[in-house]
mmCIF file of C-alpha atoms in Angstrom:
data_model
loop_
_atom_site.group_PDB
_atom_site.id
_atom_site.type_symbol
_atom_site.label_atom_id
_atom_site.label_comp_id
_atom_site.label_asym_id
_atom_site.label_seq_id
_atom_site.Cartn_x
_atom_site.Cartn_y
_atom_site.Cartn_z
ATOM 1 C CA MET A 1 0.000 0.000 0.000
ATOM 2 C CA SER A 2 1.561 3.276 -1.132
ATOM 3 C CA ARG A 3 1.674 6.387 1.010
ATOM 4 C CA LEU A 4 0.419 9.698 -0.402
ATOM 5 C CA GLY A 5 2.525 12.820 -0.037
ATOM 6 C CA VAL A 6 0.579 15.945 -1.024
ATOM 7 C CA ASN A 7 2.587 18.775 -2.576
ATOM 8 C CA ILE A 8 1.079 22.155 -1.667
ATOM 9 C CA ASP A 9 3.389 24.380 -3.778
ATOM 10 C CA HIS A 10 0.596 25.425 -6.128
ATOM 11 C CA VAL A 11 -1.407 26.914 -3.271
ATOM 12 C CA ALA A 12 1.545 29.196 -2.611
ATOM 13 C CA THR A 13 1.752 29.974 -6.344
ATOM 14 C CA VAL A 14 -1.772 31.431 -6.222
ATOM 15 C CA ARG A 15 -0.873 33.474 -3.132
ATOM 16 C CA GLU A 16 2.298 34.853 -4.683
ATOM 17 C CA ALA A 17 0.400 35.936 -7.815
ATOM 18 C CA ARG A 18 -0.966 38.801 -5.695
ATOM 19 C CA LYS A 19 1.782 38.917 -3.041
ATOM 20 C CA THR A 20 -0.871 38.716 -0.329
ATOM 21 C CA ASN A 21 -1.476 36.319 2.561
ATOM 22 C CA GLU A 22 -4.040 34.024 0.969
ATOM 23 C CA PRO A 23 -4.534 31.235 0.182
ATOM 24 C CA ASP A 24 -2.250 30.084 2.990
ATOM 25 C CA PRO A 25 -0.351 26.857 2.166
ATOM 26 C CA VAL A 26 -0.159 26.065 5.889
ATOM 27 C CA TRP A 27 -3.959 25.962 6.009
ATOM 28 C CA ALA A 28 -3.901 23.838 2.861
ATOM 29 C CA ALA A 29 -1.541 21.383 4.567
ATOM 30 C CA THR A 30 -4.011 21.022 7.447
ATOM 31 C CA LEU A 31 -6.865 20.301 5.044
ATOM 32 C CA ALA A 32 -4.699 17.768 3.215
ATOM 33 C CA GLU A 33 -4.081 16.015 6.533
ATOM 34 C CA LEU A 34 -7.823 15.888 7.182
ATOM 35 C CA GLY A 35 -8.257 14.340 3.741
ATOM 36 C CA GLY A 36 -5.853 11.537 4.641
ATOM 37 C CA ALA A 37 -2.467 12.745 3.367
ATOM 38 C CA ASP A 38 0.359 10.648 4.767
ATOM 39 C CA GLY A 39 2.831 13.493 4.316
ATOM 40 C CA ILE A 40 3.173 17.084 3.125
ATOM 41 C CA THR A 41 5.650 17.949 0.384
ATOM 42 C CA LEU A 42 6.871 21.474 -0.388
ATOM 43 C CA HIS A 43 9.660 22.849 -2.566
ATOM 44 C CA LEU A 44 11.734 25.764 -1.274
ATOM 45 C CA ARG A 45 13.145 27.170 -4.494
ATOM 46 C CA GLU A 46 16.158 29.458 -4.585
ATOM 47 C CA ASP A 47 14.074 32.215 -6.195
ATOM 48 C CA ARG A 48 11.220 31.747 -3.666
ATOM 49 C CA ARG A 49 8.656 31.851 -6.460
ATOM 50 C CA HIS A 50 6.023 30.091 -4.363
ATOM 51 C CA ILE A 51 6.917 28.524 -0.983
ATOM 52 C CA GLN A 52 8.549 30.995 1.409
ATOM 53 C CA ASP A 53 10.845 30.389 4.379
ATOM 54 C CA ARG A 54 7.969 31.184 6.726
ATOM 55 C CA ASP A 55 5.828 28.440 5.165
ATOM 56 C CA VAL A 56 8.509 25.810 5.724
ATOM 57 C CA ARG A 57 9.085 26.825 9.319
ATOM 58 C CA ILE A 58 5.418 26.866 10.339
ATOM 59 C CA MET A 59 4.588 23.647 8.507
ATOM 60 C CA ILE A 60 7.427 21.716 10.112
ATOM 61 C CA GLU A 61 6.325 23.035 13.507
ATOM 62 C CA THR A 62 2.603 22.349 13.090
ATOM 63 C CA VAL A 63 1.683 19.487 10.763
ATOM 64 C CA ALA A 64 1.187 16.103 12.379
ATOM 65 C CA VAL A 65 2.334 14.056 9.375
ATOM 66 C CA PRO A 66 5.927 13.893 8.052
ATOM 67 C CA THR A 67 7.219 16.811 5.987
ATOM 68 C CA ASN A 68 9.202 16.335 2.785
ATOM 69 C CA LEU A 69 11.206 19.417 1.790
ATOM 70 C CA GLU A 70 12.338 19.497 -1.827
ATOM 71 C CA LEU A 71 15.428 21.597 -2.436
ATOM 72 C CA ALA A 72 18.452 22.077 -4.657
ATOM 73 C CA THR A 73 22.027 21.562 -3.479
ATOM 74 C CA ALA A 74 22.469 25.335 -3.031
ATOM 75 C CA GLU A 75 23.994 26.628 0.208
ATOM 76 C CA ASP A 76 21.123 28.840 1.388
ATOM 77 C CA VAL A 77 18.388 26.209 1.140
ATOM 78 C CA LEU A 78 20.622 23.474 2.552
ATOM 79 C CA SER A 79 21.296 25.672 5.577
ATOM 80 C CA ILE A 80 17.579 26.271 6.089
ATOM 81 C CA ALA A 81 16.833 22.547 5.854
ATOM 82 C CA CYS A 82 19.552 21.644 8.355
ATOM 83 C CA ASP A 83 18.226 24.279 10.744
ATOM 84 C CA LEU A 84 14.493 23.471 10.473
ATOM 85 C CA LYS A 85 14.891 19.682 10.134
ATOM 86 C CA PRO A 86 12.013 18.378 8.000
ATOM 87 C CA SER A 87 11.300 14.667 8.240
ATOM 88 C CA GLN A 88 12.832 14.185 4.801
ATOM 89 C CA ALA A 89 14.736 16.288 2.306
ATOM 90 C CA THR A 90 14.507 15.471 -1.399
ATOM 91 C CA LEU A 91 17.317 16.823 -3.547
ATOM 92 C CA VAL A 92 16.046 18.011 -6.927
ATOM 93 C CA PRO A 93 17.494 19.892 -9.924
ATOM 94 C CA GLU A 94 16.501 23.509 -10.349
ATOM 95 C CA ARG A 95 16.591 26.015 -13.213
ATOM 96 C CA ARG A 96 15.274 29.560 -12.848
ATOM 97 C CA GLU A 97 13.588 29.566 -16.267
ATOM 98 C CA GLU A 98 11.634 26.310 -15.813
ATOM 99 C CA VAL A 99 7.921 26.363 -14.990
ATOM 100 C CA THR A 100 8.244 23.228 -12.883
ATOM 101 C CA THR A 101 10.958 20.626 -12.312
ATOM 102 C CA GLU A 102 11.722 19.247 -15.764
ATOM 103 C CA GLY A 103 13.788 16.159 -15.009
ATOM 104 C CA GLY A 104 15.747 14.200 -12.493
ATOM 105 C CA LEU A 105 18.882 15.259 -10.659
ATOM 106 C CA ASP A 106 22.151 14.657 -12.504
ATOM 107 C CA VAL A 107 24.070 12.683 -9.900
ATOM 108 C CA VAL A 108 26.514 11.205 -12.424
ATOM 109 C CA GLY A 109 27.700 14.672 -13.429
ATOM 110 C CA GLN A 110 28.014 16.032 -9.892
ATOM 111 C CA GLN A 111 28.551 13.001 -7.689
ATOM 112 C CA GLY A 112 30.741 14.774 -5.146
ATOM 113 C CA LYS A 113 28.431 17.761 -4.712
ATOM 114 C CA VAL A 114 25.352 15.580 -4.273
ATOM 115 C CA ALA A 115 27.130 13.197 -1.877
ATOM 116 C CA ASP A 116 28.278 16.162 0.235
ATOM 117 C CA ALA A 117 24.715 17.511 0.392
ATOM 118 C CA VAL A 118 23.367 14.072 1.359
ATOM 119 C CA LYS A 119 25.880 13.740 4.185
ATOM 120 C CA ARG A 120 25.244 17.264 5.440
ATOM 121 C CA LEU A 121 21.498 16.650 5.651
ATOM 122 C CA GLN A 122 21.940 13.237 7.251
ATOM 123 C CA ASP A 123 24.326 14.693 9.834
ATOM 124 C CA ALA A 124 21.476 17.054 10.766
ATOM 125 C CA GLY A 125 19.225 14.044 11.398
ATOM 126 C CA ILE A 126 17.233 14.314 8.144
ATOM 127 C CA GLN A 127 16.350 11.378 5.914
ATOM 128 C CA VAL A 128 17.425 12.074 2.329
ATOM 129 C CA SER A 129 15.792 11.180 -0.974
ATOM 130 C CA LEU A 130 17.053 11.891 -4.501
ATOM 131 C CA PHE A 131 14.703 12.820 -7.365
ATOM 132 C CA LEU A 132 16.013 10.816 -10.334
ATOM 133 C CA ASP A 133 14.985 9.829 -13.836
ATOM 134 C CA PRO A 134 14.419 6.076 -14.321
ATOM 135 C CA ASP A 135 17.959 5.749 -15.676
ATOM 136 C CA SER A 136 20.138 2.915 -14.386
ATOM 137 C CA GLN A 137 23.366 4.961 -14.322
ATOM 138 C CA GLN A 138 21.770 7.825 -12.398
ATOM 139 C CA ILE A 139 20.182 5.390 -9.960
ATOM 140 C CA GLU A 140 23.464 3.569 -9.419
ATOM 141 C CA ALA A 141 25.192 6.894 -8.723
ATOM 142 C CA GLY A 142 22.350 7.900 -6.420
ATOM 143 C CA ILE A 143 22.592 4.692 -4.431
ATOM 144 C CA ALA A 144 26.332 5.300 -4.004
ATOM 145 C CA THR A 145 25.672 8.624 -2.228
ATOM 146 C CA GLY A 146 24.119 6.787 0.715
ATOM 147 C CA ALA A 147 20.689 8.389 0.373
ATOM 148 C CA GLU A 148 17.897 6.489 2.129
ATOM 149 C CA ALA A 149 15.380 6.849 -0.718
ATOM 150 C CA ILE A 150 15.072 7.538 -4.431
ATOM 151 C CA GLU A 151 12.010 9.224 -5.921
ATOM 152 C CA LEU A 152 11.529 8.287 -9.558
ATOM 153 C CA HIS A 153 10.646 11.116 -11.926
ATOM 154 C CA THR A 154 7.429 9.910 -13.585
ATOM 155 C CA GLY A 155 7.164 12.785 -16.081
ATOM 156 C CA ALA A 156 7.840 10.742 -19.231
ATOM 157 C CA TYR A 157 5.197 8.198 -18.204
ATOM 158 C CA ALA A 158 2.708 10.920 -17.288
ATOM 159 C CA HIS A 159 3.149 12.821 -20.546
ATOM 160 C CA ALA A 160 2.853 9.632 -22.595
ATOM 161 C CA SER A 161 -0.249 8.456 -20.726
ATOM 162 C CA ALA A 162 -1.975 11.758 -21.515
ATOM 163 C CA LYS A 163 -1.649 10.965 -25.227
ATOM 164 C CA GLY A 164 -2.311 7.234 -25.246
ATOM 165 C CA PRO A 165 -0.651 3.975 -24.202
ATOM 166 C CA ALA A 166 2.435 4.456 -22.041
ATOM 167 C CA SER A 167 3.603 0.844 -21.761
ATOM 168 C CA GLU A 168 7.189 1.591 -22.781
ATOM 169 C CA GLN A 169 7.572 4.374 -20.213
ATOM 170 C CA PHE A 170 5.890 2.266 -17.530
ATOM 171 C CA ALA A 171 8.288 -0.616 -18.232
ATOM 172 C CA GLU A 172 11.188 1.761 -17.604
ATOM 173 C CA LEU A 173 9.657 2.729 -14.253
ATOM 174 C CA GLU A 174 9.259 -0.932 -13.286
ATOM 175 C CA LYS A 175 12.866 -1.715 -14.207
ATOM 176 C CA ALA A 176 14.172 1.284 -12.265
ATOM 177 C CA SER A 177 11.965 0.391 -9.308
ATOM 178 C CA LYS A 178 13.489 -3.086 -9.120
ATOM 179 C CA GLN A 179 16.997 -1.600 -9.148
ATOM 180 C CA ILE A 180 16.071 0.633 -6.210
ATOM 181 C CA ARG A 181 14.360 -2.161 -4.271
ATOM 182 C CA ASP A 182 17.307 -4.489 -4.820
ATOM 183 C CA ALA A 183 19.570 -1.843 -3.266
ATOM 184 C CA GLY A 184 17.457 -1.990 -0.104
ATOM 185 C CA ILE A 185 16.390 1.650 -0.100
ATOM 186 C CA LEU A 186 12.962 3.291 -0.175
ATOM 187 C CA LEU A 187 11.159 3.622 -3.503
ATOM 188 C CA ASN A 188 9.160 6.806 -4.091
ATOM 189 C CA ALA A 189 7.763 8.366 -7.268
ATOM 190 C CA GLY A 190 6.191 11.566 -8.501
ATOM 191 C CA HIS A 191 5.694 14.254 -11.158
ATOM 192 C CA GLY A 192 2.745 14.595 -13.502
ATOM 193 C CA LEU A 193 0.705 11.884 -11.803
ATOM 194 C CA THR A 194 -3.059 12.391 -12.071
ATOM 195 C CA TYR A 195 -6.309 10.711 -11.102
ATOM 196 C CA ARG A 196 -6.240 8.990 -14.503
ATOM 197 C CA ASN A 197 -2.711 7.554 -14.545
ATOM 198 C CA VAL A 198 -1.695 7.044 -10.909
ATOM 199 C CA ARG A 199 -2.980 3.536 -10.219
ATOM 200 C CA PRO A 200 -0.384 1.506 -12.174
ATOM 201 C CA VAL A 201 2.456 3.441 -10.520
ATOM 202 C CA ALA A 202 0.924 3.030 -7.061
ATOM 203 C CA GLN A 203 0.763 -0.737 -7.653
ATOM 204 C CA ILE A 204 4.444 -1.165 -8.581
ATOM 205 C CA ALA A 205 5.935 -3.679 -6.140
ATOM 206 C CA GLY A 206 7.536 -1.998 -3.154
ATOM 207 C CA MET A 207 6.263 1.489 -3.945
ATOM 208 C CA HIS A 208 6.571 3.366 -0.668
ATOM 209 C CA GLU A 209 5.251 6.854 -1.438
ATOM 210 C CA LEU A 210 3.836 8.940 -4.263
ATOM 211 C CA ASN A 211 4.210 12.718 -4.171
ATOM 212 C CA ILE A 212 1.409 14.462 -6.043
ATOM 213 C CA GLY A 213 0.514 18.148 -6.187
ATOM 214 C CA HIS A 214 -0.851 19.808 -9.320
ATOM 215 C CA SER A 215 -3.603 17.305 -10.073
ATOM 216 C CA ILE A 216 -4.893 17.391 -6.485
ATOM 217 C CA ILE A 217 -4.851 21.195 -6.254
ATOM 218 C CA ALA A 218 -6.544 21.459 -9.669
ATOM 219 C CA ARG A 219 -9.375 19.198 -8.499
ATOM 220 C CA ALA A 220 -9.552 21.039 -5.181
ATOM 221 C CA ILE A 221 -10.598 24.212 -7.005
ATOM 222 C CA MET A 222 -13.741 22.334 -8.007
ATOM 223 C CA VAL A 223 -14.467 20.043 -5.055
ATOM 224 C CA GLY A 224 -12.397 21.388 -2.146
ATOM 225 C CA LEU A 225 -8.974 20.271 -0.961
ATOM 226 C CA GLU A 226 -10.072 17.797 1.701
ATOM 227 C CA GLN A 227 -12.264 15.907 -0.782
ATOM 228 C CA ALA A 228 -9.609 16.061 -3.516
ATOM 229 C CA VAL A 229 -7.076 14.414 -1.214
ATOM 230 C CA ARG A 230 -9.598 11.745 -0.222
ATOM 231 C CA ASP A 231 -10.237 10.975 -3.906
ATOM 232 C CA MET A 232 -6.513 10.541 -4.619
ATOM 233 C CA LYS A 233 -5.954 8.558 -1.414
ATOM 234 C CA ARG A 234 -8.510 5.969 -2.583
ATOM 235 C CA LEU A 235 -6.558 5.462 -5.800
ATOM 236 C CA VAL A 236 -3.123 5.313 -4.182
ATOM 237 C CA SER A 237 -4.091 3.081 -1.256
ATOM 238 C CA PRO A 238 -7.274 1.162 -2.176
#
């Protein structure tokens, strides 16, 4: 049975569109909990385009479920994570010009930098996950850093499933999932997952947690956040 981590970044995106104090992502996190979320995920970007330092601090202090802080390997956000101590930190790539995270972290190309960030977070008592494409070389490099979990980037599968059959992309996820399981570390997944395509990914053997944001927040506009989380929870953990 997979756990559901609810990403509340898009609530903060709406707030920052007007630079006001609503909607409050902290309130959204509480509603997600009431809907059955097993964890709250939030991404503290270097440019602070949505989640702010204040959001991270209050959420870590107040939510009852584990917090998963997504962040780059940059000094300022690493320092904040080590100080505030979320339940888990997920290292992700980051480009200022991207609308949302466009791919997995390149561990092969920056093994030392990523390994240093992993150790620094772990020394602060934080469990570490790496956001990686379903690529065997990247996964092997990620395992070598000593991270406790790997979150598979499901974007290619999600984009393909929106257009038709996605069997090839799903097979890649299954292969990568086995590599992660065989290494004895936690298997997570996320990015682009929706109410239409989530079930096969949730049913991959050993899937520990799915992190989903945009699709839940989009439905919440129509039915309310608590109900939207309940609807996704039924699909992830039937």
